[in-house]
mmCIF file of C-alpha atoms in Angstrom:
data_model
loop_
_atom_site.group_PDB
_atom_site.id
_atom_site.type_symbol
_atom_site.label_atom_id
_atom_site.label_comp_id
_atom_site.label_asym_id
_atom_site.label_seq_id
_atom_site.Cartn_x
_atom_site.Cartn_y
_atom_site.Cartn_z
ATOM 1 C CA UNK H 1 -82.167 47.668 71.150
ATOM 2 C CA UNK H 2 -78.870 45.906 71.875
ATOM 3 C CA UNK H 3 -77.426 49.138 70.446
ATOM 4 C CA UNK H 4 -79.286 51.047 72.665
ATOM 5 C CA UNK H 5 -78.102 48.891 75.784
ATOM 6 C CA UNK H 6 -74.355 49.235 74.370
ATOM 7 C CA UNK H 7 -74.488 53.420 74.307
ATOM 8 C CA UNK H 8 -76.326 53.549 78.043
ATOM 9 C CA UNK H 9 -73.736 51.115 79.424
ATOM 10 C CA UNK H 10 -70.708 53.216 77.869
ATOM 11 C CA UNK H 11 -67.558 53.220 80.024
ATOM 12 C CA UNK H 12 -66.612 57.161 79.892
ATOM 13 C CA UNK H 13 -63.421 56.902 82.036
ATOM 14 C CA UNK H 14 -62.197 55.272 78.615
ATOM 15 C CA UNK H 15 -62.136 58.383 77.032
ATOM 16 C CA UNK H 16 -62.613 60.974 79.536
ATOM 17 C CA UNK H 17 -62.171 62.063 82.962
ATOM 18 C CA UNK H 18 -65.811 63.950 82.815
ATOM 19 C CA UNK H 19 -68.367 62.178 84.721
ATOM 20 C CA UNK H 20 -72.005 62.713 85.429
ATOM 21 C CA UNK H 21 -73.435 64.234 87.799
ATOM 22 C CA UNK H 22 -77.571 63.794 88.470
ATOM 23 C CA UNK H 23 -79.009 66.548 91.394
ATOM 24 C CA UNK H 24 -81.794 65.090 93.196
ATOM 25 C CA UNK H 25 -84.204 67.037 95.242
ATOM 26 C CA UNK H 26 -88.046 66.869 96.344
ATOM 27 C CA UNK H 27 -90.295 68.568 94.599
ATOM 28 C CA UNK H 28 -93.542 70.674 95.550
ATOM 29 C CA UNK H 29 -96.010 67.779 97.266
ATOM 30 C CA UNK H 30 -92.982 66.942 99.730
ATOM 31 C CA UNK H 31 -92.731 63.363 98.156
ATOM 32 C CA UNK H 32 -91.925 63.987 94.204
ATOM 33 C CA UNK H 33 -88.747 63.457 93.966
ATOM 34 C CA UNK H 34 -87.130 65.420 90.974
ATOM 35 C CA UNK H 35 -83.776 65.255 88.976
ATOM 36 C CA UNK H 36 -81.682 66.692 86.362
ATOM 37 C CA UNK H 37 -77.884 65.722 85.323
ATOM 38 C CA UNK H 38 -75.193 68.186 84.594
ATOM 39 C CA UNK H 39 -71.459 67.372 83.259
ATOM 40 C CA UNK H 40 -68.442 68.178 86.016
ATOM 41 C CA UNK H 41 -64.762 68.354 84.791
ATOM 42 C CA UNK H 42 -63.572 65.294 87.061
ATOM 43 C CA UNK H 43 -64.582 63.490 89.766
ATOM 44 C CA UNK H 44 -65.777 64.523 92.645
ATOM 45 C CA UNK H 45 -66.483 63.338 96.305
ATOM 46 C CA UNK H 46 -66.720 65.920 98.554
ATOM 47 C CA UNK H 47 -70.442 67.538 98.516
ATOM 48 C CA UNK H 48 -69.015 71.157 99.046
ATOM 49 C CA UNK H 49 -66.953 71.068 96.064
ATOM 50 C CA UNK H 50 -69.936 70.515 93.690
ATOM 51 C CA UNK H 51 -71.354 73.735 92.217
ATOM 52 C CA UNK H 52 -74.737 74.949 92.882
ATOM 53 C CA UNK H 53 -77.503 74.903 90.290
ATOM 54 C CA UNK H 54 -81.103 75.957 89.994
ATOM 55 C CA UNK H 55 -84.315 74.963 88.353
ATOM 56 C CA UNK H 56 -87.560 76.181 87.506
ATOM 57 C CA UNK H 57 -89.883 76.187 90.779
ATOM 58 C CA UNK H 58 -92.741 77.265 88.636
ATOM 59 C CA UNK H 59 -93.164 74.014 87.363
ATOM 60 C CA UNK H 60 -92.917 72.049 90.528
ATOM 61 C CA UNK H 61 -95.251 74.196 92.611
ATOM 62 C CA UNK H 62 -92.471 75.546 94.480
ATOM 63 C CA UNK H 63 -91.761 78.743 93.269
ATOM 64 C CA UNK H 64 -94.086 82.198 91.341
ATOM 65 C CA UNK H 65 -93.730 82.136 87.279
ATOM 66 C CA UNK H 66 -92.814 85.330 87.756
ATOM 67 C CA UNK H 67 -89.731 84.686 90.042
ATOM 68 C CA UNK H 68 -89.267 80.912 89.075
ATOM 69 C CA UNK H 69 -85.384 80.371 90.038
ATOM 70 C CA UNK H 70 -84.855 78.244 92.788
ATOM 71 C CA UNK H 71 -81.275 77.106 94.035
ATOM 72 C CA UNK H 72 -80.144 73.649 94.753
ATOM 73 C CA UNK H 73 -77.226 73.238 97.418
ATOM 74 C CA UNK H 74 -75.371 69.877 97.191
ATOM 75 C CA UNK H 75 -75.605 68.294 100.426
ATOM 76 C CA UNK H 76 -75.071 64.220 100.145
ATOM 77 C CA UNK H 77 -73.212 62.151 97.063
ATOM 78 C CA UNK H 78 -73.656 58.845 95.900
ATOM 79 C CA UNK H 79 -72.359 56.519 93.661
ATOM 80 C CA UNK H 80 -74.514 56.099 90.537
ATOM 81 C CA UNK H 81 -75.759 52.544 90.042
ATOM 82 C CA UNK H 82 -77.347 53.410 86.536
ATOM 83 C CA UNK H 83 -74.169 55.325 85.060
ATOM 84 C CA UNK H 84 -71.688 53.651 86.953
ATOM 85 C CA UNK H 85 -68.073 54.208 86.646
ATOM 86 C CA UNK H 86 -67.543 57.610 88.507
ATOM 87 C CA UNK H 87 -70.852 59.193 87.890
ATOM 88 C CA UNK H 88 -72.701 60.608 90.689
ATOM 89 C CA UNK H 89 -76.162 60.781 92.430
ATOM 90 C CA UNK H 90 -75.924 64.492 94.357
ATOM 91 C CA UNK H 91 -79.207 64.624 97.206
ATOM 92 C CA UNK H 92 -79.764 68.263 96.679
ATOM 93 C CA UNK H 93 -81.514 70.956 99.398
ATOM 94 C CA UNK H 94 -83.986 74.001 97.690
ATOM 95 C CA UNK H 95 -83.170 77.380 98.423
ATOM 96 C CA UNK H 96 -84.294 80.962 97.254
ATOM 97 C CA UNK H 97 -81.458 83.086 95.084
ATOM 98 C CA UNK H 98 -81.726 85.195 98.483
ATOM 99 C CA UNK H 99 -80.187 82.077 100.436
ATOM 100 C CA UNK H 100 -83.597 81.247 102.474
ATOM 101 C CA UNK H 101 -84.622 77.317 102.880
ATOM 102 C CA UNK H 102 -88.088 76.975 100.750
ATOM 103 C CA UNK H 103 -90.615 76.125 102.876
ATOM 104 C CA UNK H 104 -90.792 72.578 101.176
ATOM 105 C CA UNK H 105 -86.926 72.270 102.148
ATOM 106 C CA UNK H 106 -87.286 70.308 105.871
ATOM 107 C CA UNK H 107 -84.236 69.229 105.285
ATOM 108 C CA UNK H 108 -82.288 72.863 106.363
ATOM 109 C CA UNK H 109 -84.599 72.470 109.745
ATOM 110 C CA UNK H 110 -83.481 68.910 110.333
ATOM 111 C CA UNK H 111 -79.726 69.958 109.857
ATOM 112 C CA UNK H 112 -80.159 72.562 112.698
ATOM 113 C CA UNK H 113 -81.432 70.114 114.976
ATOM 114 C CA UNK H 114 -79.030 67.613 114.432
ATOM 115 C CA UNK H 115 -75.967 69.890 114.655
ATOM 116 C CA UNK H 116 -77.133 70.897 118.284
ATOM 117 C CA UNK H 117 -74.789 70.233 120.642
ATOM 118 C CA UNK H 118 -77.028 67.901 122.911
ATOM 119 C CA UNK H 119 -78.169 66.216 120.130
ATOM 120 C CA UNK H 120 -74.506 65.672 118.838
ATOM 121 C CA UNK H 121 -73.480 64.316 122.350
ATOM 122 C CA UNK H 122 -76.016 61.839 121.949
ATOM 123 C CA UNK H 123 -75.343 60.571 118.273
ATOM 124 C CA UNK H 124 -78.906 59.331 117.544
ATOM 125 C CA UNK H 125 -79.041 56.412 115.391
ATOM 126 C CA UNK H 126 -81.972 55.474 113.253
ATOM 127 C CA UNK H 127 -83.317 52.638 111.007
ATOM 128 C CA UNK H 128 -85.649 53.397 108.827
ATOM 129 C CA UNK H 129 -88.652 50.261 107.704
ATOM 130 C CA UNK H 130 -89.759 51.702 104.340
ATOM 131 C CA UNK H 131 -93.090 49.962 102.948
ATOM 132 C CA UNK H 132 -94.488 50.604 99.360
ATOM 133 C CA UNK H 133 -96.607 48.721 97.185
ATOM 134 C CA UNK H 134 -95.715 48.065 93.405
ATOM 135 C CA UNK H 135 -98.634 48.663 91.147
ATOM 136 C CA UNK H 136 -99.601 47.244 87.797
ATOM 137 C CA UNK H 137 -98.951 50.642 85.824
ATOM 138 C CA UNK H 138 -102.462 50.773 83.280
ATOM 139 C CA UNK H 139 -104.718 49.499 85.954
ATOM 140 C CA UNK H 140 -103.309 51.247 89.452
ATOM 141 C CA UNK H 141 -103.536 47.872 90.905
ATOM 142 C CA UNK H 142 -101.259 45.988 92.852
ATOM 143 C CA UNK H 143 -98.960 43.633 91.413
ATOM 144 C CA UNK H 144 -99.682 40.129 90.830
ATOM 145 C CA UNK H 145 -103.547 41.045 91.873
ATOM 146 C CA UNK H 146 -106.241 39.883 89.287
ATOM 147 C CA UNK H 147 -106.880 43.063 87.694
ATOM 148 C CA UNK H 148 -110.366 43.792 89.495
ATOM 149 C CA UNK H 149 -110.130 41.490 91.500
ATOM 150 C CA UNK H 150 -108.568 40.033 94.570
ATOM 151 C CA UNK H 151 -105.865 37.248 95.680
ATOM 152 C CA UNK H 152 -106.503 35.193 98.616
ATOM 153 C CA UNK H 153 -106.332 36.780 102.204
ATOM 154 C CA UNK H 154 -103.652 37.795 104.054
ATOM 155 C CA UNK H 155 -101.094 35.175 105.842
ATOM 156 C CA UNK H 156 -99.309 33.260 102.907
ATOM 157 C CA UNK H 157 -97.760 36.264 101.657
ATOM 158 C CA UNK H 158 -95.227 37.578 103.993
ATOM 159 C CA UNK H 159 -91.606 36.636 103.495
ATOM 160 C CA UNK H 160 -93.182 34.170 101.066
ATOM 161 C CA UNK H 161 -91.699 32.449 98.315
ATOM 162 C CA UNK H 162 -92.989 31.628 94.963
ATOM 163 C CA UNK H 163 -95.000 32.720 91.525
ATOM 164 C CA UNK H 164 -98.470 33.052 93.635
ATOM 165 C CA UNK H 165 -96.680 34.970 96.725
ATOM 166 C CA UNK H 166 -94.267 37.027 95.809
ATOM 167 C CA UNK H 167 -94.939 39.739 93.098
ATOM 168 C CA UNK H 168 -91.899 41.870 92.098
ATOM 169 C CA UNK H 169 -89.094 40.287 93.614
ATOM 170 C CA UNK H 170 -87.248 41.156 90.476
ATOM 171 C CA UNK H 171 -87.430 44.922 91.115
ATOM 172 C CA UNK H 172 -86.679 44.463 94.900
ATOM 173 C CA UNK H 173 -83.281 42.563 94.541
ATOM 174 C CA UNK H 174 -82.281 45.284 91.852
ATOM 175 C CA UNK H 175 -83.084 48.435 94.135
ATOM 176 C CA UNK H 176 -80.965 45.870 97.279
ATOM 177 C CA UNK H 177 -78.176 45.564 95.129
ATOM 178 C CA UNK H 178 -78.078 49.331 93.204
ATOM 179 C CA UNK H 179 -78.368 50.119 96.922
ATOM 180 C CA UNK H 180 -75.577 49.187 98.062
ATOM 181 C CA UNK H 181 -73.233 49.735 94.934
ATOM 182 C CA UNK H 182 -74.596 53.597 95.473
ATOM 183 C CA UNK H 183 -73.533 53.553 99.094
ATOM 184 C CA UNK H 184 -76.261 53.824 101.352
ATOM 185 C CA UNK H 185 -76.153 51.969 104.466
ATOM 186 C CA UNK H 186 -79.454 49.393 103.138
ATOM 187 C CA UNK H 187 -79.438 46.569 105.773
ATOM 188 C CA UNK H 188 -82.211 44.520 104.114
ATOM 189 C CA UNK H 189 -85.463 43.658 102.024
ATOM 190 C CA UNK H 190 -88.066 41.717 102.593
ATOM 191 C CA UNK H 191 -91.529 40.670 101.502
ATOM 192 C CA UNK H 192 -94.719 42.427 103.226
ATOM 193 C CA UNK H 193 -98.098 40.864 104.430
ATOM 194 C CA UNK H 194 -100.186 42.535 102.009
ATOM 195 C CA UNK H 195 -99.436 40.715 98.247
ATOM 196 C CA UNK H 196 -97.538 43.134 96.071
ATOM 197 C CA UNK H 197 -96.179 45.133 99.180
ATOM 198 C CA UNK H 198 -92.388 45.190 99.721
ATOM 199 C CA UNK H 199 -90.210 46.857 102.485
ATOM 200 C CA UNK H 200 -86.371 47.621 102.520
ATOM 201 C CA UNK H 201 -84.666 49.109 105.490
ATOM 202 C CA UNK H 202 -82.062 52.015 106.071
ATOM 203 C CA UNK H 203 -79.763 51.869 108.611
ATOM 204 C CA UNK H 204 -78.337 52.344 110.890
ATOM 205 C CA UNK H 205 -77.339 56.137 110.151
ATOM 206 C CA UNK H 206 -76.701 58.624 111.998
ATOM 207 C CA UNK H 207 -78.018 61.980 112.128
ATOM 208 C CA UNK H 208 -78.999 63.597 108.735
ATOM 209 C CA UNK H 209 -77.401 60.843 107.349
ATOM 210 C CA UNK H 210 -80.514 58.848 107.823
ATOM 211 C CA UNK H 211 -83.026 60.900 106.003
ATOM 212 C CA UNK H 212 -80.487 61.776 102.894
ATOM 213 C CA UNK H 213 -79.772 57.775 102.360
ATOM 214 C CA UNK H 214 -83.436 56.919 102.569
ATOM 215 C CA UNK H 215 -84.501 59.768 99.772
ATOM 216 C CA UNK H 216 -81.203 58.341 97.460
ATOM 217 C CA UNK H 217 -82.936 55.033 97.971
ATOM 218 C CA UNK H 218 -86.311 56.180 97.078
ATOM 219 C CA UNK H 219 -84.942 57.549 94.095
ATOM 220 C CA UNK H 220 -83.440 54.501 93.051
ATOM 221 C CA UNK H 221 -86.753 52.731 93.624
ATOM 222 C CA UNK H 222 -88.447 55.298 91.832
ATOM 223 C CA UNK H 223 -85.805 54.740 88.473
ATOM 224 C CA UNK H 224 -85.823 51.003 88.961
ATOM 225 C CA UNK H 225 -89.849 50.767 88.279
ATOM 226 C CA UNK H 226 -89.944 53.026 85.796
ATOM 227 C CA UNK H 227 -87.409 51.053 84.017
ATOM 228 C CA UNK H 228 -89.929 48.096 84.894
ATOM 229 C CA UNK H 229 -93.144 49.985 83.916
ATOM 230 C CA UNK H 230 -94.527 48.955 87.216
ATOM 231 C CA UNK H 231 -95.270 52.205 89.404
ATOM 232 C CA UNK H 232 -94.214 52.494 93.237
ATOM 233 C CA UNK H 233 -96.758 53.849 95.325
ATOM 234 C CA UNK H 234 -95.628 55.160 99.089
ATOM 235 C CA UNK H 235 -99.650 55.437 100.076
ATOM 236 C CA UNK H 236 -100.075 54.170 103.440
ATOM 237 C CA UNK H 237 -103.692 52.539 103.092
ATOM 238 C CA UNK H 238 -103.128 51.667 98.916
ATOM 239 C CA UNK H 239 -106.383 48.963 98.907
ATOM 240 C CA UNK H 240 -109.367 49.438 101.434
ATOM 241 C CA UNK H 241 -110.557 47.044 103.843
ATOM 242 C CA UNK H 242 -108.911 43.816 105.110
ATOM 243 C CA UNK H 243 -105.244 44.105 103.874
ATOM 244 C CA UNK H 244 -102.265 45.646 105.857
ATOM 245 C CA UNK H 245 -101.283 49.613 104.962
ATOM 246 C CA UNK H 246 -97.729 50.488 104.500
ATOM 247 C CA UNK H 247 -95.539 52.512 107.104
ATOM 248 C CA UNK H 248 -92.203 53.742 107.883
ATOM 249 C CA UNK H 249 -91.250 52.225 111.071
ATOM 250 C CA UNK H 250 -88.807 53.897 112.510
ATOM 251 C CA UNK H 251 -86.091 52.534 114.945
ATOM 252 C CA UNK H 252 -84.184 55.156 117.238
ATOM 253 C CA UNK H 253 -81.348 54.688 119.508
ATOM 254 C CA UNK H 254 -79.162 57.673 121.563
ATOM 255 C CA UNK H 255 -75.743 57.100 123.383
ATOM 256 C CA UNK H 256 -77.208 57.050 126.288
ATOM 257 C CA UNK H 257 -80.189 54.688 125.605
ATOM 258 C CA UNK H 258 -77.293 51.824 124.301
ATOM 259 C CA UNK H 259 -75.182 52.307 127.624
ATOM 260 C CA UNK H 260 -75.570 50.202 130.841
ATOM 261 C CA UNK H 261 -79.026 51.944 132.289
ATOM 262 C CA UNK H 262 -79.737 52.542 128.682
ATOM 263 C CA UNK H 263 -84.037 51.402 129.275
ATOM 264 C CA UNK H 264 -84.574 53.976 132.178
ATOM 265 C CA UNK H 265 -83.604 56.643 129.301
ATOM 266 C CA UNK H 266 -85.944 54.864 126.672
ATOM 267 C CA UNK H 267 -88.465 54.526 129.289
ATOM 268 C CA UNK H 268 -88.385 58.454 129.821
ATOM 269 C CA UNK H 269 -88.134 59.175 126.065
ATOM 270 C CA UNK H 270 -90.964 57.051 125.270
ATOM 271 C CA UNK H 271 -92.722 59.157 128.011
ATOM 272 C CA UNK H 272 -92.159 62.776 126.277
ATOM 273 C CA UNK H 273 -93.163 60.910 122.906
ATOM 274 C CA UNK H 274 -96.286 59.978 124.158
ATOM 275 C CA UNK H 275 -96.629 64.043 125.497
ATOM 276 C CA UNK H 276 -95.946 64.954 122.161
ATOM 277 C CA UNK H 277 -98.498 62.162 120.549
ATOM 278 C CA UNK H 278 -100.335 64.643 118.075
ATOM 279 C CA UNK H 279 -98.013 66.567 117.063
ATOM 280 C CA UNK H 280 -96.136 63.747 116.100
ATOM 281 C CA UNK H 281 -98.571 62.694 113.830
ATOM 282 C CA UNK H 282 -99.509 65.670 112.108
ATOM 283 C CA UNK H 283 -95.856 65.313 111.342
ATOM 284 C CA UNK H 284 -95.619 61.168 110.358
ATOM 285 C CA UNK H 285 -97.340 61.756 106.506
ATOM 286 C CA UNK H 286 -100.814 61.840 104.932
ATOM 287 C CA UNK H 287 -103.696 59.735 105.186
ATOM 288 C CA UNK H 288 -102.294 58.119 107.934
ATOM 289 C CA UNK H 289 -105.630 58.051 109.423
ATOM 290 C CA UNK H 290 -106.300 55.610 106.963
ATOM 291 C CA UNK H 291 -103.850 53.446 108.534
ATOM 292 C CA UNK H 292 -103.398 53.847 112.122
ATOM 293 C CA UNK H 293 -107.224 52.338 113.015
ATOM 294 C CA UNK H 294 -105.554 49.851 115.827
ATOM 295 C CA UNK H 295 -106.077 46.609 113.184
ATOM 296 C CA UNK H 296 -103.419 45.285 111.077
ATOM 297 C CA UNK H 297 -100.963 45.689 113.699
ATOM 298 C CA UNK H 298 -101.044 49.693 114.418
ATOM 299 C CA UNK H 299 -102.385 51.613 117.308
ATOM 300 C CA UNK H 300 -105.443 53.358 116.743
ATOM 301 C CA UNK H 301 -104.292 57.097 115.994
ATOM 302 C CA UNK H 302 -106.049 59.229 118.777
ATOM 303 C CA UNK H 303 -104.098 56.630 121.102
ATOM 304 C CA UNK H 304 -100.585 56.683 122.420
ATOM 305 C CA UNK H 305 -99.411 52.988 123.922
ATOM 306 C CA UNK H 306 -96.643 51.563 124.104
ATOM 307 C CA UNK H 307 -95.302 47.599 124.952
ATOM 308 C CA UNK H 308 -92.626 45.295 124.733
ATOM 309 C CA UNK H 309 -92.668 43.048 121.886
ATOM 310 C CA UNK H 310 -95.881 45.011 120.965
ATOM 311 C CA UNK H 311 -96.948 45.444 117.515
ATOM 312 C CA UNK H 312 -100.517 46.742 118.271
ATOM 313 C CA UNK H 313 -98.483 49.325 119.849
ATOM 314 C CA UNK H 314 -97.499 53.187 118.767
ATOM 315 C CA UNK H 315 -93.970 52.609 120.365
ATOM 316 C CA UNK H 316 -92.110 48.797 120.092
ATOM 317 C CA UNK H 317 -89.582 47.454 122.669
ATOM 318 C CA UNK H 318 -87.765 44.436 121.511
ATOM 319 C CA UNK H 319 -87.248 41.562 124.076
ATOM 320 C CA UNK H 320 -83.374 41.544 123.602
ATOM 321 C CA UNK H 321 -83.411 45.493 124.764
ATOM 322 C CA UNK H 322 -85.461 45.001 127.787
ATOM 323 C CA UNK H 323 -83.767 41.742 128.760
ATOM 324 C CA UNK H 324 -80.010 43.711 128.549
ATOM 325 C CA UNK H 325 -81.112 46.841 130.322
ATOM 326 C CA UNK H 326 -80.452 48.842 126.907
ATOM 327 C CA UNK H 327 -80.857 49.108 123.263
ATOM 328 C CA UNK H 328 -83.618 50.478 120.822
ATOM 329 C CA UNK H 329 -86.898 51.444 120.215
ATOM 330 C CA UNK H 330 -89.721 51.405 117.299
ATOM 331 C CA UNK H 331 -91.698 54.576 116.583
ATOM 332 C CA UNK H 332 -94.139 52.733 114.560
ATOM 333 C CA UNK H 333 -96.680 55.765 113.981
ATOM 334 C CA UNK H 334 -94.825 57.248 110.672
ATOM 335 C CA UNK H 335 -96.330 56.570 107.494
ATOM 336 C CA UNK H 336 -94.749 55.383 104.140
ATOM 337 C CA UNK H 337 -95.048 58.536 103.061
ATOM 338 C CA UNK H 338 -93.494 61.023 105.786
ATOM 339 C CA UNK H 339 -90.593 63.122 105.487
ATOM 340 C CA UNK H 340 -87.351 61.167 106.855
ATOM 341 C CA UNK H 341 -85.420 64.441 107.626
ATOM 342 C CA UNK H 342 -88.968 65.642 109.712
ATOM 343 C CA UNK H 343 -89.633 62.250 111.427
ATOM 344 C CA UNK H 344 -86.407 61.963 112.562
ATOM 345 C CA UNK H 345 -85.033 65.269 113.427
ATOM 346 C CA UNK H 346 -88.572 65.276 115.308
ATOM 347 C CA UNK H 347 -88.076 62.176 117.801
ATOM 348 C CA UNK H 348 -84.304 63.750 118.648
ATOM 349 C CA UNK H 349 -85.626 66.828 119.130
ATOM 350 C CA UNK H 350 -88.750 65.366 121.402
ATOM 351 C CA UNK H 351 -86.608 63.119 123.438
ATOM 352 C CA UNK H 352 -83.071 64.936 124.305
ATOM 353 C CA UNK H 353 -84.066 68.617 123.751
ATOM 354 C CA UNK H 354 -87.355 68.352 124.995
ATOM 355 C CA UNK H 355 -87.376 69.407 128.678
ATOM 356 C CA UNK H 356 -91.147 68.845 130.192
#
């Protein structure tokens, strides 16, 4: 095995200026996330100097047998914390050979709405609170849970510390630290109510930015616990009954909304959210039902509310921004599993394009 570990960790800028270079891209149910790895000449950092490749849709539900090919545009690079040196993780878009978006590519959508010129003006920021739950790999169980049975309630568990707390912790500091080494713009971890359930957030980015550095981090997740045999689950109501489901918080800010007078524009933002309410959660990811029952600190689904300091609440306000007259806000509706480049080209496009 130690020979094994020598060959992986191989330093190729030794011997060569080739590097590696692994496309990413999302795969038929909207949350597989695929990959494959190619071999480039040199280094490269500049997205539109990478060549374009394709796969075989057919055998990710994205494409007929009979006219498999689909074609992956290079959009977002990272630094690869596996490979290291000046190998590459490439977040890749799906296209037809025609040069039409797939319909599972929301990412070509998301990039028109951010590159509109009101939306620009505004420079939206985002922070993305991304939930999963690690699960014990033979028995789809959480981690650190008897396996058919249960650990003690809720309450000891969050931001805890220690062997009958924390469950993974391993995993989370290595996806933290591969994080940053790749690049994205990871601003923390930290331990979730429910035992077993972790959260790291993104942020903040702006624009696109924000949903291509939260699907590189997912991916790295996604390596890291297969590496660990544990598997990562993104379900946002993993164990029934009295234990906390797992969402996607997301925190938005415009221009305008940080500026002196900054919480009448949240104020009326919030307002066309709330107009918006169900088609904002068709939007936010599956089985959110499941979560969003107004227990466990959500808002009941069919209900749009928002508060200061409220986490009961669809939409947050923090103290700080109400007390300074500007700031951020908290969509807490999305789900672990939603789409970043939907959910967040979705609240620009609701609150500066949106005209009532």
């Amino acid at each position: 095995m130690s020979l094994l570990s020598d060959l992986i960790n191989l330093n190729l800028s030794e011997v060569t200026e080739k590097v590696i270079a692994e496309y990413i891209w999302i795969g038929g149910s909207g949350l597989d996330i695929r990959s494959k790895a190619r071999t480039l000449p040199g280094p490269v950092s500049d997205p539109s100097k990478l060549p374009k490749w394709n796969y075989d849709g057919s055998s990710t539900g994205q494409a007929p047998g009979e006219d498999s090919e689909v074609i992956l545009y290079p959009q977002a690079i990272f630094r690869d914390p596996f490979r290291r040196g000046n190998n590459i993780l490439v977040i890749c878009d799906a296209y037809t050979p025609a040069g039409e978006p797939i319909p599972t590519n929301k990412r070509h959508a998301a990039a028109k709405i951010f590159s509109h010129p009101d939306v620009v003006a505004e420079v939206p920021w985002y922070g993305i609170e991304q939930e999963y739950t690690l699960l014990q790999k033979d028995v789809q169980w959480p981690l650190g849970w008897p396996v058919g049975g249960f650990p003690g309630p809720q309450g000891p568990y969050y931001c805890g510390a220690g062997a009958d707390k924390a469950f993974g912790r391993d995993i989370v500091d290595a996806h933290y630290k591969a994080c940053i080494y790749a690049g994205i713009n990871i601003s923390g971890i930290n331990g979730e109510v429910m035992p077993g359930q972790w959260e790291f957030q993104v942020g903040p980015a702006v624009g696109i930015s924000a949903g291509d550095e939260l699907w590189a981090a997912r991916y790295i997740l996604e390596r890291i616990t297969e590496i660990a045999g544990v598997v990562l689950s993104f379900d946002p109501k993993p164990i029934k009954g009295d234990w906390n489901g797992a969402g996607a918080h997301t925190n938005y800010s415009t221009k305008s909304m940080r500026e002196d007078g900054g919480y009448e524009v949240i104020k009326k933002a919030i307002e066309k959210l709330g107009k918006r309410h169900k088609e904002h959660i068709a939007a936010y990811g599956e089985g959110n039902e499941r979560r969003l029952t107004g227990r466990h600190e959500t808002a009941d689904i069919n209900t749009f509310l928002w508060g200061v300091a409220n986490r009961g609440a669809s939409i947050r306000v923090g103290r700080d921004t109400e007390k300074e007259g500007k700031g951020y806000f908290e969509d807490r509706r999305p789900a672990s599993n939603m789409d970043p480049y939907v959910v967040t080209s979705m609240i620009a496009e609701t609150t500066i394009l949106l005209n009532p």
